[in-house]
Tab-separated table of C-alpha atoms in Angstrom:
chain	number	residue	atom	x	y	z
A	1	MET	CA	-6.497	-12.830	-41.555
A	2	THR	CA	-4.378	-9.722	-41.143
A	3	VAL	CA	-1.908	-8.802	-38.258
A	4	GLN	CA	-4.675	-6.109	-37.236
A	5	ASP	CA	-7.560	-8.674	-37.071
A	6	SER	CA	-5.484	-11.118	-35.505
A	7	ALA	CA	-4.778	-8.159	-32.649
A	8	ILE	CA	-8.028	-7.337	-32.438
A	9	ARG	CA	-9.090	-11.268	-32.058
A	10	ARG	CA	-6.491	-11.691	-28.991
A	11	SER	CA	-7.671	-8.677	-27.870
A	12	ALA	CA	-11.651	-9.321	-27.397
A	13	ILE	CA	-10.482	-12.997	-26.190
A	14	ALA	CA	-8.223	-11.404	-23.529
A	15	VAL	CA	-11.140	-9.280	-22.834
A	16	ASN	CA	-13.495	-12.449	-22.821
A	17	GLY	CA	-11.313	-14.122	-20.242
A	18	GLY	CA	-10.877	-11.448	-17.657
A	19	THR	CA	-14.465	-10.633	-17.575
A	20	LEU	CA	-15.311	-14.229	-16.679
A	21	LEU	CA	-12.451	-14.568	-14.012
A	22	ALA	CA	-13.973	-11.289	-12.486
A	23	ALA	CA	-17.655	-13.208	-12.716
A	24	LEU	CA	-16.568	-16.030	-10.910
A	25	GLY	CA	-15.165	-13.953	-8.232
A	26	VAL	CA	-18.322	-12.157	-7.697
A	27	VAL	CA	-19.880	-15.573	-7.850
A	28	ALA	CA	-17.496	-16.497	-4.752
A	29	PHE	CA	-17.927	-12.856	-2.806
A	30	SER	CA	-21.699	-13.208	-3.095
A	31	LEU	CA	-21.516	-16.417	-0.943
A	32	THR	CA	-19.415	-14.748	1.884
A	33	PHE	CA	-22.297	-13.196	4.199
A	34	PRO	CA	-24.068	-16.652	4.067
A	35	ALA	CA	-20.516	-18.831	4.837
A	36	THR	CA	-19.877	-16.058	7.552
A	37	ALA	CA	-23.244	-16.656	9.067
A	38	TRP	CA	-22.519	-20.562	9.179
A	39	ALA	CA	-19.350	-19.856	10.853
A	40	LEU	CA	-21.134	-17.662	13.355
A	41	GLU	CA	-23.194	-19.974	14.497
A	42	GLU	CA	-20.469	-21.908	16.769
A	43	LEU	CA	-17.651	-19.632	16.633
A	44	GLY	CA	-17.370	-16.091	17.921
A	45	PRO	CA	-16.191	-13.292	15.368
A	46	TRP	CA	-12.827	-12.684	16.215
A	47	SER	CA	-12.302	-16.466	15.967
A	48	VAL	CA	-13.786	-16.503	12.747
A	49	THR	CA	-11.853	-13.541	11.248
A	50	THR	CA	-8.939	-14.736	12.554
A	51	CYS	CA	-9.171	-18.593	11.621
A	52	ARG	CA	-10.134	-17.613	7.911
A	53	MET	CA	-6.833	-15.171	7.888
A	54	THR	CA	-4.825	-17.842	9.170
A	55	LEU	CA	-5.988	-20.562	6.845
A	56	ALA	CA	-5.944	-18.498	3.698
A	57	GLY	CA	-2.569	-17.347	4.722
A	58	LEU	CA	-0.925	-21.077	5.169
A	59	ALA	CA	-2.143	-21.754	1.495
A	60	ALA	CA	-0.921	-18.688	0.321
A	61	LEU	CA	2.276	-19.339	1.665
A	62	GLY	CA	2.585	-23.492	0.687
A	63	ALA	CA	1.543	-22.004	-2.938
A	64	LEU	CA	4.698	-19.044	-3.004
A	65	LEU	CA	7.171	-21.455	-1.354
A	66	ALA	CA	6.430	-24.551	-3.698
A	67	LEU	CA	6.828	-22.210	-6.728
A	68	ARG	CA	9.779	-20.254	-5.231
A	69	VAL	CA	8.462	-16.747	-5.628
A	70	ARG	CA	10.518	-14.297	-5.034
A	71	LEU	CA	9.610	-11.492	-2.773
A	72	PRO	CA	8.191	-8.313	-4.399
A	73	PRO	CA	10.197	-5.539	-5.195
A	74	ARG	CA	10.042	-2.775	-2.245
A	75	ARG	CA	8.057	-0.437	-4.247
A	76	HIS	CA	4.962	-2.875	-4.111
A	77	TRP	CA	4.973	-3.218	-0.429
A	78	ALA	CA	2.972	-0.081	0.501
A	79	GLY	CA	0.173	-1.149	-2.215
A	80	LEU	CA	0.350	-4.740	-0.266
A	81	SER	CA	-0.140	-3.066	2.777
A	82	ILE	CA	-3.223	-1.408	1.497
A	83	VAL	CA	-4.683	-4.707	0.049
A	84	ALA	CA	-4.040	-6.616	3.437
A	85	GLY	CA	-5.379	-4.096	5.656
A	86	GLY	CA	-8.695	-3.605	3.718
A	87	VAL	CA	-9.347	-6.863	2.029
A	88	VAL	CA	-7.415	-9.809	4.344
A	89	VAL	CA	-8.241	-7.732	8.253
A	90	GLY	CA	-10.277	-4.740	7.271
A	91	PHE	CA	-13.563	-6.167	5.306
A	92	PRO	CA	-13.599	-9.732	6.669
A	93	LEU	CA	-13.442	-8.245	10.341
A	94	LEU	CA	-16.156	-5.249	10.223
A	95	THR	CA	-18.617	-7.414	8.528
A	96	THR	CA	-18.344	-10.200	10.763
A	97	LEU	CA	-18.671	-8.078	13.900
A	98	ALA	CA	-21.602	-6.426	11.743
A	99	LEU	CA	-23.165	-9.861	11.372
A	100	GLN	CA	-23.664	-10.371	14.633
A	101	THR	CA	-26.793	-7.865	14.805
A	102	SER	CA	-27.195	-7.615	10.695
A	103	THR	CA	-29.248	-10.380	8.623
A	104	THR	CA	-27.262	-11.553	5.140
A	105	SER	CA	-29.952	-9.883	3.455
A	106	HIS	CA	-29.427	-6.105	4.740
A	107	ALA	CA	-25.913	-6.328	4.652
A	108	ALA	CA	-26.021	-7.301	1.250
A	109	VAL	CA	-27.910	-4.238	0.206
A	110	VAL	CA	-25.534	-1.985	2.106
A	111	VAL	CA	-22.512	-3.532	0.659
A	112	GLY	CA	-24.320	-3.233	-2.641
A	113	LEU	CA	-22.159	0.678	-2.789
A	114	LEU	CA	-19.111	-1.300	-2.857
A	115	PRO	CA	-18.747	-0.771	-6.758
A	116	LEU	CA	-19.552	2.545	-5.807
A	117	THR	CA	-17.047	3.346	-3.344
A	118	THR	CA	-14.254	1.355	-5.033
A	119	ALA	CA	-14.748	3.933	-8.401
A	120	ALA	CA	-14.328	6.822	-6.178
A	121	TYR	CA	-11.118	5.602	-4.369
A	122	ALA	CA	-9.665	4.728	-8.092
A	123	ALA	CA	-10.549	8.008	-9.136
A	124	ALA	CA	-8.865	9.842	-6.432
A	125	ARG	CA	-5.891	7.764	-6.606
A	126	THR	CA	-5.371	7.621	-10.159
A	127	ARG	CA	-7.134	11.762	-10.329
A	128	THR	CA	-9.705	10.506	-13.295
A	129	ARG	CA	-12.329	12.674	-14.141
A	130	HIS	CA	-16.121	11.542	-14.315
A	131	ALA	CA	-18.780	13.805	-15.955
A	132	TRP	CA	-21.638	15.209	-13.422
A	133	THR	CA	-23.774	12.395	-14.478
A	134	PHE	CA	-21.574	9.721	-12.585
A	135	TRP	CA	-21.495	11.694	-9.550
A	136	ALA	CA	-24.884	12.382	-9.542
A	137	ALA	CA	-26.220	8.716	-9.861
A	138	ALA	CA	-23.406	7.926	-7.122
A	139	LEU	CA	-25.186	10.406	-4.780
A	140	ALA	CA	-28.216	8.936	-5.741
A	141	GLY	CA	-27.477	5.517	-4.657
A	142	ALA	CA	-25.754	6.363	-1.572
A	143	ALA	CA	-28.987	8.022	-0.663
A	144	VAL	CA	-30.977	4.854	-1.040
A	145	VAL	CA	-28.783	3.020	0.814
A	146	VAL	CA	-28.557	5.174	3.421
A	147	ALA	CA	-32.345	5.474	3.145
A	148	PHE	CA	-32.600	1.430	3.259
A	149	ALA	CA	-30.637	1.087	6.792
A	150	LEU	CA	-32.363	3.463	8.069
A	151	LEU	CA	-35.578	2.094	7.756
A	152	GLN	CA	-34.435	-0.941	8.659
A	153	SER	CA	-32.754	0.012	12.137
A	154	GLY	CA	-36.099	2.168	13.032
A	155	GLY	CA	-34.623	5.563	12.092
A	156	ALA	CA	-31.277	5.621	13.483
A	157	PRO	CA	-28.079	4.021	11.961
A	158	SER	CA	-27.174	0.543	13.768
A	159	ARG	CA	-23.863	-0.404	14.891
A	160	GLY	CA	-24.102	-2.932	12.209
A	161	ASP	CA	-24.475	-0.374	9.834
A	162	LEU	CA	-21.818	1.823	10.744
A	163	LEU	CA	-19.386	-1.440	10.780
A	164	LEU	CA	-20.747	-2.117	6.938
A	165	PHE	CA	-19.813	1.360	5.634
A	166	ALA	CA	-16.407	1.129	7.598
A	167	ALA	CA	-16.196	-1.958	5.765
A	168	LEU	CA	-17.160	-0.455	2.385
A	169	ALA	CA	-14.206	2.199	2.384
A	170	VAL	CA	-11.379	-0.114	3.523
A	171	CYS	CA	-12.162	-2.685	0.726
A	172	ALA	CA	-12.852	-0.054	-1.331
A	173	ALA	CA	-9.052	0.854	-1.345
A	174	GLY	CA	-7.705	-2.865	-0.890
A	175	TYR	CA	-9.765	-3.681	-4.529
A	176	ALA	CA	-8.074	-0.445	-5.891
A	177	GLU	CA	-4.923	-1.069	-5.119
A	178	GLY	CA	-4.898	-4.524	-5.699
A	179	GLY	CA	-6.359	-3.886	-9.225
A	180	ARG	CA	-3.116	-1.552	-9.897
A	181	LEU	CA	-0.678	-4.207	-8.475
A	182	ALA	CA	-2.340	-6.870	-10.389
A	183	ARG	CA	-0.929	-4.952	-13.635
A	184	GLU	CA	2.698	-5.133	-12.469
A	185	MET	CA	2.392	-8.479	-10.855
A	186	PRO	CA	0.242	-11.769	-10.813
A	187	GLY	CA	-2.506	-11.455	-9.256
A	188	TRP	CA	-2.583	-14.325	-7.633
A	189	GLN	CA	0.850	-13.071	-5.942
A	190	VAL	CA	-0.877	-9.799	-4.973
A	191	VAL	CA	-3.345	-11.915	-2.928
A	192	GLY	CA	-0.627	-14.691	-1.759
A	193	TRP	CA	1.600	-11.794	-0.338
A	194	ALA	CA	-1.060	-9.819	0.997
A	195	LEU	CA	-2.290	-12.934	2.937
A	196	VAL	CA	1.513	-14.076	4.046
A	197	LEU	CA	1.811	-10.203	5.323
A	198	CYS	CA	-0.834	-10.797	8.095
A	199	LEU	CA	-0.370	-14.190	8.946
A	200	PRO	CA	1.930	-13.640	12.186
A	201	VAL	CA	-0.851	-11.538	13.539
A	202	ALA	CA	-3.358	-14.206	12.403
A	203	VAL	CA	-1.883	-17.273	13.847
A	204	VAL	CA	-1.359	-15.400	17.207
A	205	GLY	CA	-4.809	-13.663	17.108
A	206	ALA	CA	-6.535	-17.165	15.844
A	207	ALA	CA	-5.131	-18.790	19.353
A	208	ALA	CA	-6.296	-15.778	21.481
A	209	ALA	CA	-9.515	-15.482	20.183
A	210	LEU	CA	-10.381	-19.705	20.378
A	211	SER	CA	-9.115	-19.480	24.088
A	212	ALA	CA	-11.257	-16.832	24.801
A	213	GLU	CA	-14.635	-17.234	22.587
A	214	PRO	CA	-16.872	-20.435	22.666
A	215	ALA	CA	-15.937	-22.815	19.885
A	216	ARG	CA	-17.865	-25.836	18.615
A	217	LEU	CA	-17.284	-27.450	15.210
A	218	THR	CA	-20.487	-28.604	13.549
A	219	TRP	CA	-20.737	-29.070	9.554
A	220	HIS	CA	-22.028	-25.466	9.188
A	221	THR	CA	-19.124	-23.707	11.370
A	222	VAL	CA	-16.426	-26.201	9.283
A	223	SER	CA	-18.111	-25.895	5.664
A	224	GLY	CA	-18.552	-21.738	6.278
A	225	LEU	CA	-15.474	-21.340	7.667
A	226	VAL	CA	-13.500	-23.547	4.957
A	227	TRP	CA	-15.633	-21.217	2.199
A	228	LEU	CA	-14.475	-18.067	3.712
A	229	ALA	CA	-10.745	-19.095	4.047
A	230	LEU	CA	-10.188	-21.035	0.317
A	231	GLY	CA	-13.487	-19.823	-1.679
A	232	SER	CA	-13.794	-15.992	-0.546
A	233	GLN	CA	-10.402	-14.873	0.981
A	234	LEU	CA	-7.993	-16.880	-1.679
A	235	LEU	CA	-9.707	-18.372	-4.870
A	236	GLY	CA	-12.248	-15.567	-5.243
A	237	MET	CA	-9.618	-13.231	-4.601
A	238	VAL	CA	-7.105	-14.509	-6.945
A	239	VAL	CA	-9.612	-14.696	-9.953
A	240	TRP	CA	-11.005	-11.177	-8.972
A	241	TYR	CA	-7.494	-9.553	-9.290
A	242	ARG	CA	-6.476	-11.843	-12.380
A	243	GLY	CA	-9.696	-10.170	-14.125
A	244	MET	CA	-8.795	-6.624	-13.022
A	245	ALA	CA	-6.018	-6.718	-14.485
A	246	ALA	CA	-7.263	-7.867	-17.827
A	247	ILE	CA	-10.199	-5.726	-18.204
A	248	GLY	CA	-9.449	-2.577	-15.456
A	249	VAL	CA	-11.104	-1.672	-12.466
A	250	ALA	CA	-14.091	0.103	-13.438
A	251	ARG	CA	-15.110	-2.647	-15.828
A	252	ALA	CA	-14.598	-5.336	-13.195
A	253	SER	CA	-16.557	-3.189	-10.843
A	254	GLN	CA	-19.745	-3.434	-12.703
A	255	LEU	CA	-19.892	-6.949	-12.424
A	256	GLN	CA	-19.978	-6.751	-8.512
A	257	LEU	CA	-23.588	-4.872	-9.631
A	258	ALA	CA	-24.677	-8.926	-9.329
A	259	GLN	CA	-23.405	-9.517	-6.007
A	260	PRO	CA	-26.254	-8.123	-3.715
A	261	LEU	CA	-28.896	-10.094	-5.331
A	262	LEU	CA	-26.836	-13.097	-5.826
A	263	THR	CA	-26.578	-12.706	-1.844
A	264	LEU	CA	-30.334	-12.337	-1.074
A	265	VAL	CA	-30.815	-15.457	-2.989
A	266	TRP	CA	-28.268	-17.406	-0.637
A	267	SER	CA	-29.289	-15.805	1.921
A	268	VAL	CA	-32.777	-17.286	1.291
A	269	ALA	CA	-31.643	-20.682	-0.021
A	270	LEU	CA	-29.128	-21.581	2.269
A	271	LEU	CA	-30.422	-19.509	5.767
A	272	GLY	CA	-34.033	-19.689	5.173
A	273	GLU	CA	-34.268	-15.617	5.824
A	274	ARG	CA	-37.441	-13.687	4.515
A	275	LEU	CA	-36.416	-10.885	2.440
A	276	SER	CA	-38.332	-7.319	3.643
A	277	PRO	CA	-40.012	-6.132	0.697
A	278	ALA	CA	-37.377	-3.176	0.913
A	279	ALA	CA	-34.355	-5.087	0.478
A	280	PRO	CA	-35.094	-5.959	-3.293
A	281	ALA	CA	-36.386	-2.848	-3.985
A	282	ALA	CA	-33.065	-1.373	-2.436
A	283	ALA	CA	-30.908	-3.679	-4.280
A	284	VAL	CA	-32.604	-3.001	-7.599
A	285	GLY	CA	-32.468	1.010	-6.828
A	286	VAL	CA	-28.821	0.559	-5.840
A	287	LEU	CA	-28.095	-1.316	-9.169
A	288	VAL	CA	-29.745	1.320	-11.617
A	289	CYS	CA	-27.679	4.342	-9.798
A	290	ILE	CA	-24.512	2.293	-10.388
A	291	ALA	CA	-25.153	1.387	-13.755
A	292	VAL	CA	-25.704	4.836	-14.559
A	293	THR	CA	-22.180	5.468	-13.457
A	294	GLN	CA	-20.911	3.079	-15.294
A	295	ARG	CA	-22.425	4.637	-18.562
A	296	SER	CA	-21.341	7.805	-17.622
A	297	PRO	CA	-17.932	9.250	-19.324
């Protein structure tokens, strides 16, 4: 085997490994909405958000201290702040508030636009240009999502829809910045430091929320909260960022095309929800549009 063949083989192995890691992240994320619905059965939205942040932050702090990881360079803190604001605080809080009035299947289709918003943010951040077919498909996908949201809410955007669209924007920024940072530092440290950055606010917020909102621990509540903290917020983000670092933000975002459909399956299997005929159709429409953007230069 020549040196060139060996290099090609190592590259292929790295790409396959990165794809697998990113795919595992997508599976973890697809369970986020059902887990949130379980947690909301006996906890308020602020309690769910701050408790998941606290549990994940304490786990991350313990790992960083145990491994004696040094503080990141000062140049990384701005990006870590965006990751913290987007995927640690913003997306969990906004989607939890939205799920008080929206079903998980409805939310899953709306959030199916996340790969597109991530690509748009990354393009603006890195000044990358795409062909007109990319943006035409992007607009078509956006139109499908908006039409679905309006149809489900009786012709006017609901409060839940507005919260979900805001969640898309902040999460896209967090994903893109996290993917960029993961090329310069280990992906798990990106997630870990972002969680630790929010830990003081999370602890105070959890104490205030639990004293102000009704709370009762059941099997569903505990299971949902533990998955949100350790599955979605910590382990899912770790493998996701490692995957993005290995194969790039654009390629990893393609794997999220399966996330809405996976969430629709979980919503039926775990929550007993009934899907409206429009939900699968809208999800497929979004997937087709995003697939076109990924094939366009």
